[in-house]
Amino acid sequence: AIKRRGGDGVELPTMIAMADVSERLRLEADLRLALDRGEFELHYQPKFSLAGGTPELIGSEALLRWNHPERGLIPPAAFISVAEETGLIVPIGDWVLREALAAVKRWNAAADDAGPRPSVAVNLSFKQFDRPDFFEFVRDTLQEAKVDARLLELELTESIVMRNADSTVDVLRRLRALGVRLSIDDFGTGYSSLNLLKRLPVQCLKIDRSFMRDVTVSDEDAAIATAILGLAHTLGLEVVAEGVETEAQLLFLRARNCDAVQGYLLGRPMPETTFRSALDEAARRAGPRGADPGPAI
Ligand code: C2E
Ligand code: MG
Ligand code: MG
Ligand code: MG
């Protein structure tokens, strides 16, 4: 096995690097206190179905934020990897799941059974799959929150699945049997084989934002996005496109039967109260129930 060095500062001679190390240690120490101090919060980015004439709000993705007492709102990219290295991502991930389920419970408390039921998607770290009781944890947390498993979606990355394919597939099968929805996040950036994709009990692929950016100007990106959509649909999977920022991207996706989208064009990640207003607004626009029966299924 390859032994990695570094992390102790010995190989980092410059003052700048020393500053990075002390900065990192401070981050780590702060991170350890953050959970106890209640400094984490979830923002919710709306997700829209393209099945109908106009995009329809169907749920959200929960995105972690750290409200640091001195530095303000810190995005996950700035602390997730440290949280993973220190193992803190496990208790943080537990908190995220509980919090997201409490939120989805609130959103669905008022909805009647016939109406739309907004779901919540939660991002997972590979570290959470290292715990042997991950399945039981999700099952028990759903039970405690009294949330229908079908309202929860778990987002995995290709690397999580590749890391320990057999045991991960087993855990995913059991989650799936509960009714939890599973998706592969950032699809196209990892190394998952088509063979593995076939074996995975996932329902959805999320096309990575990096392919969306130039999709309307780059032939290569257009070809990749088109191929992912074709592949996914052939395998019976849904596709969500991430990072949709323009009408032109939306048109491109619509023309290729993309199932759902997320992106700044239709909605940024937002605090829960704002997201609930968006849900109320969407319900209002849909009009009184019965006025528009919608397409027959
Ligand atoms: P992700 O799961 O792929 O989430 C999508 C990221 O793209 C989010 O960044 C979101 O704010 C951003 N985004 C959405 N639409 C657009 C757009 O139209 N344009 C642009 N430029 N960006 C857009 P965010 O919130 O900073 O999260 C970054 C990553 O951190 C996430 O990527 C996910 O991998 C990770 N993450 C977030 N929350 C959690 C969590 O609770 N647990 C774990 N393990 N990872 C998390
Ligand atoms: Mg995600
Ligand atoms: Mg993603
Ligand atoms: Mg991403």
Short mmCIF file of C-alpha atoms and ligand atoms in Angstrom, two decimals:
data_model
loop_
_atom_site.label_atom_id
_atom_site.label_comp_id
_atom_site.label_asym_id
_atom_site.label_seq_id
_atom_site.Cartn_x
_atom_site.Cartn_y
_atom_site.Cartn_z
CA ALA A 1 0.00 0.00 0.00
CA ILE A 2 1.13 3.52 -0.68
CA LYS A 3 2.04 5.48 2.44
CA ARG A 4 1.05 9.11 2.25
CA ARG A 5 3.08 11.72 4.04
CA GLY A 6 2.17 15.20 5.02
CA GLY A 7 -0.45 16.60 7.32
CA ASP A 8 2.21 17.09 10.01
CA GLY A 9 3.74 20.13 8.38
CA VAL A 10 7.19 18.61 7.95
CA GLU A 11 7.05 18.69 4.17
CA LEU A 12 5.46 22.09 4.02
CA PRO A 13 8.34 24.52 4.43
CA THR A 14 6.87 27.85 3.42
CA MET A 15 5.13 30.25 5.75
CA ILE A 16 2.07 30.12 3.54
CA ALA A 17 1.86 26.39 3.93
CA MET A 18 2.31 26.74 7.71
CA ALA A 19 -0.59 29.16 7.72
CA ASP A 20 -2.62 26.60 5.80
CA VAL A 21 -1.87 23.98 8.44
CA SER A 22 -2.85 26.14 11.39
CA GLU A 23 -5.88 27.30 9.44
CA ARG A 24 -6.82 23.69 8.91
CA LEU A 25 -6.32 22.80 12.59
CA ARG A 26 -8.54 25.70 13.57
CA LEU A 27 -11.18 24.55 11.10
CA GLU A 28 -11.00 21.06 12.53
CA ALA A 29 -11.35 22.29 16.12
CA ASP A 30 -14.25 24.57 15.17
CA LEU A 31 -15.91 21.75 13.26
CA ARG A 32 -15.82 19.55 16.36
CA LEU A 33 -17.80 22.16 18.30
CA ALA A 34 -20.18 23.10 15.52
CA LEU A 35 -22.66 20.27 16.01
CA ASP A 36 -23.01 20.88 19.76
CA ARG A 37 -23.44 24.57 19.13
CA GLY A 38 -26.12 24.02 16.52
CA GLU A 39 -24.21 25.88 13.82
CA PHE A 40 -25.26 23.68 10.91
CA GLU A 41 -28.28 24.38 8.81
CA LEU A 42 -29.83 22.94 5.69
CA HIS A 43 -30.81 24.92 2.65
CA TYR A 44 -33.19 23.42 0.13
CA GLN A 45 -32.80 23.68 -3.60
CA PRO A 46 -36.09 23.13 -5.45
CA LYS A 47 -36.33 20.34 -8.01
CA PHE A 48 -38.72 20.61 -10.95
CA SER A 49 -40.32 17.93 -13.08
CA LEU A 50 -40.38 18.55 -16.84
CA ALA A 51 -43.15 16.01 -17.40
CA GLY A 52 -45.83 18.66 -17.96
CA GLY A 53 -46.08 21.89 -19.92
CA THR A 54 -44.43 24.07 -17.29
CA PRO A 55 -41.79 22.94 -14.79
CA GLU A 56 -43.50 21.61 -11.68
CA LEU A 57 -41.98 21.81 -8.19
CA ILE A 58 -41.72 18.21 -6.96
CA GLY A 59 -39.25 18.38 -4.11
CA SER A 60 -35.86 19.56 -3.05
CA GLU A 61 -32.27 18.68 -2.33
CA ALA A 62 -31.01 19.41 1.19
CA LEU A 63 -27.64 21.18 1.08
CA LEU A 64 -25.52 21.62 4.18
CA ARG A 65 -24.36 25.04 5.37
CA TRP A 66 -22.20 25.93 8.36
CA ASN A 67 -23.19 29.13 10.03
CA HIS A 68 -19.85 29.98 11.64
CA PRO A 69 -20.00 32.56 14.47
CA GLU A 70 -17.15 34.61 12.97
CA ARG A 71 -17.01 33.66 9.32
CA GLY A 72 -20.68 33.52 8.47
CA LEU A 73 -22.24 30.98 6.12
CA ILE A 74 -19.63 28.48 4.93
CA PRO A 75 -20.38 26.27 1.88
CA PRO A 76 -19.82 22.51 2.13
CA ALA A 77 -16.84 22.51 -0.24
CA ALA A 78 -14.88 24.34 2.47
CA PHE A 79 -15.36 21.73 5.20
CA ILE A 80 -16.77 18.41 3.90
CA SER A 81 -13.37 16.89 3.12
CA VAL A 82 -12.03 17.79 6.59
CA ALA A 83 -15.22 16.38 8.10
CA GLU A 84 -14.63 13.17 6.15
CA GLU A 85 -10.97 12.87 7.14
CA THR A 86 -11.78 13.35 10.82
CA GLY A 87 -14.83 11.09 10.72
CA LEU A 88 -17.01 14.00 11.87
CA ILE A 89 -19.08 13.58 8.70
CA VAL A 90 -20.77 10.60 10.35
CA PRO A 91 -22.43 12.50 13.23
CA ILE A 92 -22.95 15.47 10.90
CA GLY A 93 -24.59 13.16 8.35
CA ASP A 94 -26.84 11.76 11.07
CA TRP A 95 -27.92 15.28 11.91
CA VAL A 96 -28.55 16.08 8.23
CA LEU A 97 -30.83 13.06 7.79
CA ARG A 98 -32.83 13.82 10.95
CA GLU A 99 -33.18 17.48 10.06
CA ALA A 100 -34.17 16.79 6.43
CA LEU A 101 -36.79 14.25 7.55
CA ALA A 102 -38.22 16.68 10.10
CA ALA A 103 -38.50 19.25 7.30
CA VAL A 104 -40.16 16.93 4.79
CA LYS A 105 -42.60 15.95 7.53
CA ARG A 106 -43.54 19.61 7.98
CA TRP A 107 -44.03 20.13 4.24
CA ASN A 108 -46.33 17.15 4.00
CA ALA A 109 -48.28 17.74 7.21
CA ALA A 110 -50.79 19.98 5.44
CA ALA A 111 -50.89 18.15 2.10
CA ASP A 112 -53.76 15.76 1.58
CA ASP A 113 -53.10 12.33 0.17
CA ALA A 114 -54.30 13.20 -3.33
CA GLY A 115 -52.06 16.25 -3.72
CA PRO A 116 -48.40 16.43 -4.67
CA ARG A 117 -46.04 15.26 -1.95
CA PRO A 118 -42.76 17.16 -2.00
CA SER A 119 -39.75 14.94 -1.35
CA VAL A 120 -36.30 15.63 0.03
CA ALA A 121 -32.96 14.39 -1.28
CA VAL A 122 -29.98 13.98 1.06
CA ASN A 123 -26.32 13.73 0.00
CA LEU A 124 -24.26 10.91 1.46
CA SER A 125 -20.56 10.56 2.15
CA PHE A 126 -18.64 7.32 1.59
CA LYS A 127 -17.81 7.41 5.32
CA GLN A 128 -21.45 6.85 6.20
CA PHE A 129 -21.35 3.57 4.30
CA ASP A 130 -18.43 2.40 6.44
CA ARG A 131 -20.67 2.08 9.44
CA PRO A 132 -22.12 -1.42 9.54
CA ASP A 133 -25.50 -0.23 10.79
CA PHE A 134 -26.16 2.38 8.10
CA PHE A 135 -29.27 0.64 6.81
CA GLU A 136 -30.70 0.27 10.32
CA PHE A 137 -29.90 3.90 11.05
CA VAL A 138 -31.89 5.12 8.03
CA ARG A 139 -34.76 2.75 8.74
CA ASP A 140 -35.00 3.75 12.41
CA THR A 141 -34.66 7.45 11.65
CA LEU A 142 -37.51 7.25 9.12
CA GLN A 143 -39.59 5.45 11.72
CA GLU A 144 -38.84 7.96 14.46
CA ALA A 145 -39.65 10.85 12.14
CA LYS A 146 -42.83 9.08 10.98
CA VAL A 147 -41.97 9.84 7.37
CA ASP A 148 -43.01 7.71 4.40
CA ALA A 149 -39.77 6.26 2.99
CA ARG A 150 -40.91 7.25 -0.52
CA LEU A 151 -40.45 10.91 0.42
CA LEU A 152 -36.72 10.36 0.97
CA GLU A 153 -34.13 10.21 -1.77
CA LEU A 154 -30.49 9.39 -1.05
CA GLU A 155 -27.82 10.76 -3.39
CA LEU A 156 -24.70 8.64 -3.80
CA THR A 157 -21.61 9.36 -5.82
CA GLU A 158 -20.07 6.89 -8.20
CA SER A 159 -17.03 6.66 -5.91
CA ILE A 160 -19.18 5.48 -2.97
CA VAL A 161 -20.52 2.65 -5.05
CA MET A 162 -17.16 1.75 -6.59
CA ARG A 163 -15.39 1.67 -3.27
CA ASN A 164 -17.01 -1.41 -1.87
CA ALA A 165 -19.38 -2.53 -4.54
CA ASP A 166 -20.77 -5.75 -3.07
CA SER A 167 -21.60 -4.60 0.44
CA THR A 168 -22.84 -1.24 -0.86
CA VAL A 169 -25.16 -2.87 -3.38
CA ASP A 170 -26.53 -4.99 -0.55
CA VAL A 171 -27.24 -1.95 1.64
CA LEU A 172 -28.79 -0.14 -1.32
CA ARG A 173 -31.09 -3.09 -2.07
CA ARG A 174 -32.36 -3.05 1.51
CA LEU A 175 -32.92 0.72 1.43
CA ARG A 176 -34.72 0.34 -1.86
CA ALA A 177 -36.96 -2.36 -0.39
CA LEU A 178 -38.04 0.16 2.26
CA GLY A 179 -39.16 2.50 -0.53
CA VAL A 180 -36.27 4.97 -0.33
CA ARG A 181 -35.39 6.50 -3.69
CA LEU A 182 -31.75 6.26 -4.75
CA SER A 183 -29.84 8.38 -7.20
CA ILE A 184 -26.29 8.69 -8.49
CA ASP A 185 -25.05 12.25 -8.06
CA ASP A 186 -22.56 14.06 -10.31
CA PHE A 187 -23.02 11.32 -12.91
CA GLY A 188 -20.36 11.27 -15.60
CA THR A 189 -17.51 12.54 -13.43
CA GLY A 190 -16.65 9.18 -11.84
CA TYR A 191 -15.64 5.81 -13.11
CA SER A 192 -18.64 3.60 -12.64
CA SER A 193 -18.88 0.82 -15.17
CA LEU A 194 -22.01 0.25 -17.18
CA ASN A 195 -22.05 -3.25 -15.75
CA LEU A 196 -22.21 -1.92 -12.21
CA LEU A 197 -24.89 0.55 -13.21
CA LYS A 198 -27.00 -2.36 -14.38
CA ARG A 199 -26.67 -4.06 -10.97
CA LEU A 200 -27.41 -0.98 -8.91
CA PRO A 201 -30.93 -0.62 -7.53
CA VAL A 202 -30.98 3.13 -8.27
CA GLN A 203 -33.84 5.00 -9.92
CA CYS A 204 -32.14 8.12 -11.06
CA LEU A 205 -28.97 9.63 -12.50
CA LYS A 206 -28.10 13.25 -11.87
CA ILE A 207 -26.07 14.66 -14.76
CA ASP A 208 -23.17 16.64 -13.34
CA ARG A 209 -23.26 20.40 -13.60
CA SER A 210 -19.95 20.43 -15.48
CA PHE A 211 -21.65 18.95 -18.58
CA MET A 212 -24.50 21.43 -18.37
CA ARG A 213 -22.41 24.57 -18.40
CA ASP A 214 -21.52 24.52 -22.10
CA VAL A 215 -24.17 22.09 -23.28
CA THR A 216 -25.64 24.55 -25.76
CA VAL A 217 -22.27 25.63 -27.21
CA SER A 218 -20.02 22.56 -26.96
CA ASP A 219 -20.72 19.63 -29.29
CA GLU A 220 -18.86 17.32 -26.91
CA ASP A 221 -20.87 18.30 -23.85
CA ALA A 222 -24.08 18.10 -25.85
CA ALA A 223 -23.11 14.61 -27.01
CA ILE A 224 -22.29 13.49 -23.46
CA ALA A 225 -25.53 14.85 -22.03
CA THR A 226 -27.52 13.27 -24.86
CA ALA A 227 -25.75 9.94 -24.37
CA ILE A 228 -26.37 9.94 -20.60
CA LEU A 229 -30.06 10.68 -21.17
CA GLY A 230 -30.31 7.90 -23.76
CA LEU A 231 -28.43 5.39 -21.63
CA ALA A 232 -30.44 6.18 -18.51
CA HIS A 233 -33.78 5.98 -20.27
CA THR A 234 -32.81 2.72 -21.96
CA LEU A 235 -32.03 1.30 -18.52
CA GLY A 236 -35.33 2.60 -17.18
CA LEU A 237 -33.73 5.30 -15.05
CA GLU A 238 -34.85 8.88 -14.60
CA VAL A 239 -32.51 11.77 -15.24
CA VAL A 240 -32.16 14.98 -13.27
CA ALA A 241 -29.95 17.69 -14.76
CA GLU A 242 -27.98 19.81 -12.27
CA GLY A 243 -26.85 23.37 -12.75
CA VAL A 244 -29.48 24.58 -15.21
CA GLU A 245 -28.90 28.32 -15.44
CA THR A 246 -30.40 29.34 -18.80
CA GLU A 247 -33.56 28.93 -20.84
CA ALA A 248 -31.43 27.51 -23.67
CA GLN A 249 -30.20 24.69 -21.39
CA LEU A 250 -33.76 24.01 -20.31
CA LEU A 251 -34.92 23.78 -23.94
CA PHE A 252 -32.05 21.43 -24.76
CA LEU A 253 -33.06 19.14 -21.88
CA ARG A 254 -36.75 19.27 -22.67
CA ALA A 255 -36.05 18.27 -26.29
CA ARG A 256 -34.29 15.16 -24.97
CA ASN A 257 -36.97 14.21 -22.46
CA CYS A 258 -34.94 14.99 -19.38
CA ASP A 259 -37.20 14.15 -16.45
CA ALA A 260 -36.32 16.87 -13.95
CA VAL A 261 -33.99 19.81 -13.39
CA GLN A 262 -32.31 21.80 -10.68
CA GLY A 263 -30.46 25.04 -11.13
CA TYR A 264 -30.27 28.76 -10.56
CA LEU A 265 -32.66 29.42 -13.46
CA LEU A 266 -35.57 27.96 -11.51
CA GLY A 267 -34.35 28.12 -7.92
CA ARG A 268 -31.26 28.51 -5.77
CA PRO A 269 -30.74 26.68 -2.49
CA MET A 270 -32.79 28.56 0.11
CA PRO A 271 -33.67 28.49 3.80
CA GLU A 272 -36.59 26.26 4.72
CA THR A 273 -39.05 29.11 5.29
CA THR A 274 -38.42 30.42 1.77
CA PHE A 275 -38.78 26.95 0.32
CA ARG A 276 -42.11 26.52 2.08
CA SER A 277 -43.31 29.78 0.54
CA ALA A 278 -42.32 28.39 -2.86
CA LEU A 279 -44.33 25.24 -2.14
CA ASP A 280 -47.35 27.32 -1.11
CA GLU A 281 -47.01 29.46 -4.22
CA ALA A 282 -46.80 26.37 -6.45
CA ALA A 283 -49.91 24.93 -4.81
CA ARG A 284 -51.75 28.22 -5.32
CA ARG A 285 -50.79 28.34 -8.98
CA ALA A 286 -51.95 24.77 -9.48
CA GLY A 287 -55.35 26.12 -8.47
CA PRO A 288 -58.11 24.56 -6.41
CA ARG A 289 -58.09 20.81 -6.59
CA GLY A 290 -60.52 19.45 -9.15
CA ALA A 291 -60.36 22.55 -11.33
CA ASP A 292 -57.73 20.95 -13.50
CA PRO A 293 -57.77 17.17 -13.33
CA GLY A 294 -54.51 17.04 -15.29
CA PRO A 295 -53.62 14.43 -17.86
CA ALA A 296 -55.15 11.00 -17.41
CA ILE A 297 -52.58 8.39 -16.43
P1 C2E B 1 -24.11 18.38 -5.14
O1 C2E B 1 -24.81 17.37 -4.33
O2 C2E B 1 -23.78 18.02 -6.54
O3 C2E B 1 -25.00 19.69 -5.06
C1 C2E B 1 -25.16 20.61 -6.11
C2 C2E B 1 -24.31 21.84 -5.87
O4 C2E B 1 -24.44 22.70 -7.02
C3 C2E B 1 -24.75 22.69 -4.69
O5 C2E B 1 -23.58 23.32 -4.16
C4 C2E B 1 -25.65 23.72 -5.33
O6 C2E B 1 -25.77 24.90 -4.59
C5 C2E B 1 -24.93 23.97 -6.63
N1 C2E B 1 -25.82 24.42 -7.68
C6 C2E B 1 -27.12 24.12 -7.88
N2 C2E B 1 -27.60 24.70 -8.98
C7 C2E B 1 -26.59 25.41 -9.52
C8 C2E B 1 -26.46 26.25 -10.69
O7 C2E B 1 -27.40 26.45 -11.45
N3 C2E B 1 -25.24 26.80 -10.92
C9 C2E B 1 -24.18 26.61 -10.09
N4 C2E B 1 -23.03 27.20 -10.39
N5 C2E B 1 -24.25 25.82 -8.98
C10 C2E B 1 -25.45 25.23 -8.70
P2 C2E B 1 -23.27 23.32 -2.61
O8 C2E B 1 -24.53 23.53 -1.82
O9 C2E B 1 -22.14 24.24 -2.39
O10 C2E B 1 -22.82 21.83 -2.33
C11 C2E B 1 -21.65 21.31 -2.89
C12 C2E B 1 -21.51 19.83 -2.63
O11 C2E B 1 -21.33 19.57 -1.24
C13 C2E B 1 -22.73 19.02 -3.03
O12 C2E B 1 -22.73 18.81 -4.43
C14 C2E B 1 -22.49 17.76 -2.24
O13 C2E B 1 -21.59 16.91 -2.90
C15 C2E B 1 -21.84 18.29 -0.98
N6 C2E B 1 -22.84 18.36 0.09
C16 C2E B 1 -23.78 19.29 0.32
N7 C2E B 1 -24.52 18.99 1.40
C17 C2E B 1 -24.05 17.81 1.86
C18 C2E B 1 -24.40 16.96 2.97
O14 C2E B 1 -25.36 17.18 3.73
N8 C2E B 1 -23.63 15.82 3.14
C19 C2E B 1 -22.61 15.50 2.29
N9 C2E B 1 -21.93 14.38 2.53
N10 C2E B 1 -22.27 16.27 1.25
C20 C2E B 1 -22.97 17.42 1.03
MG MG B 2 -26.38 16.20 -4.58
MG MG B 3 -24.47 16.84 -7.89
MG MG B 4 -21.89 18.31 -7.97
#
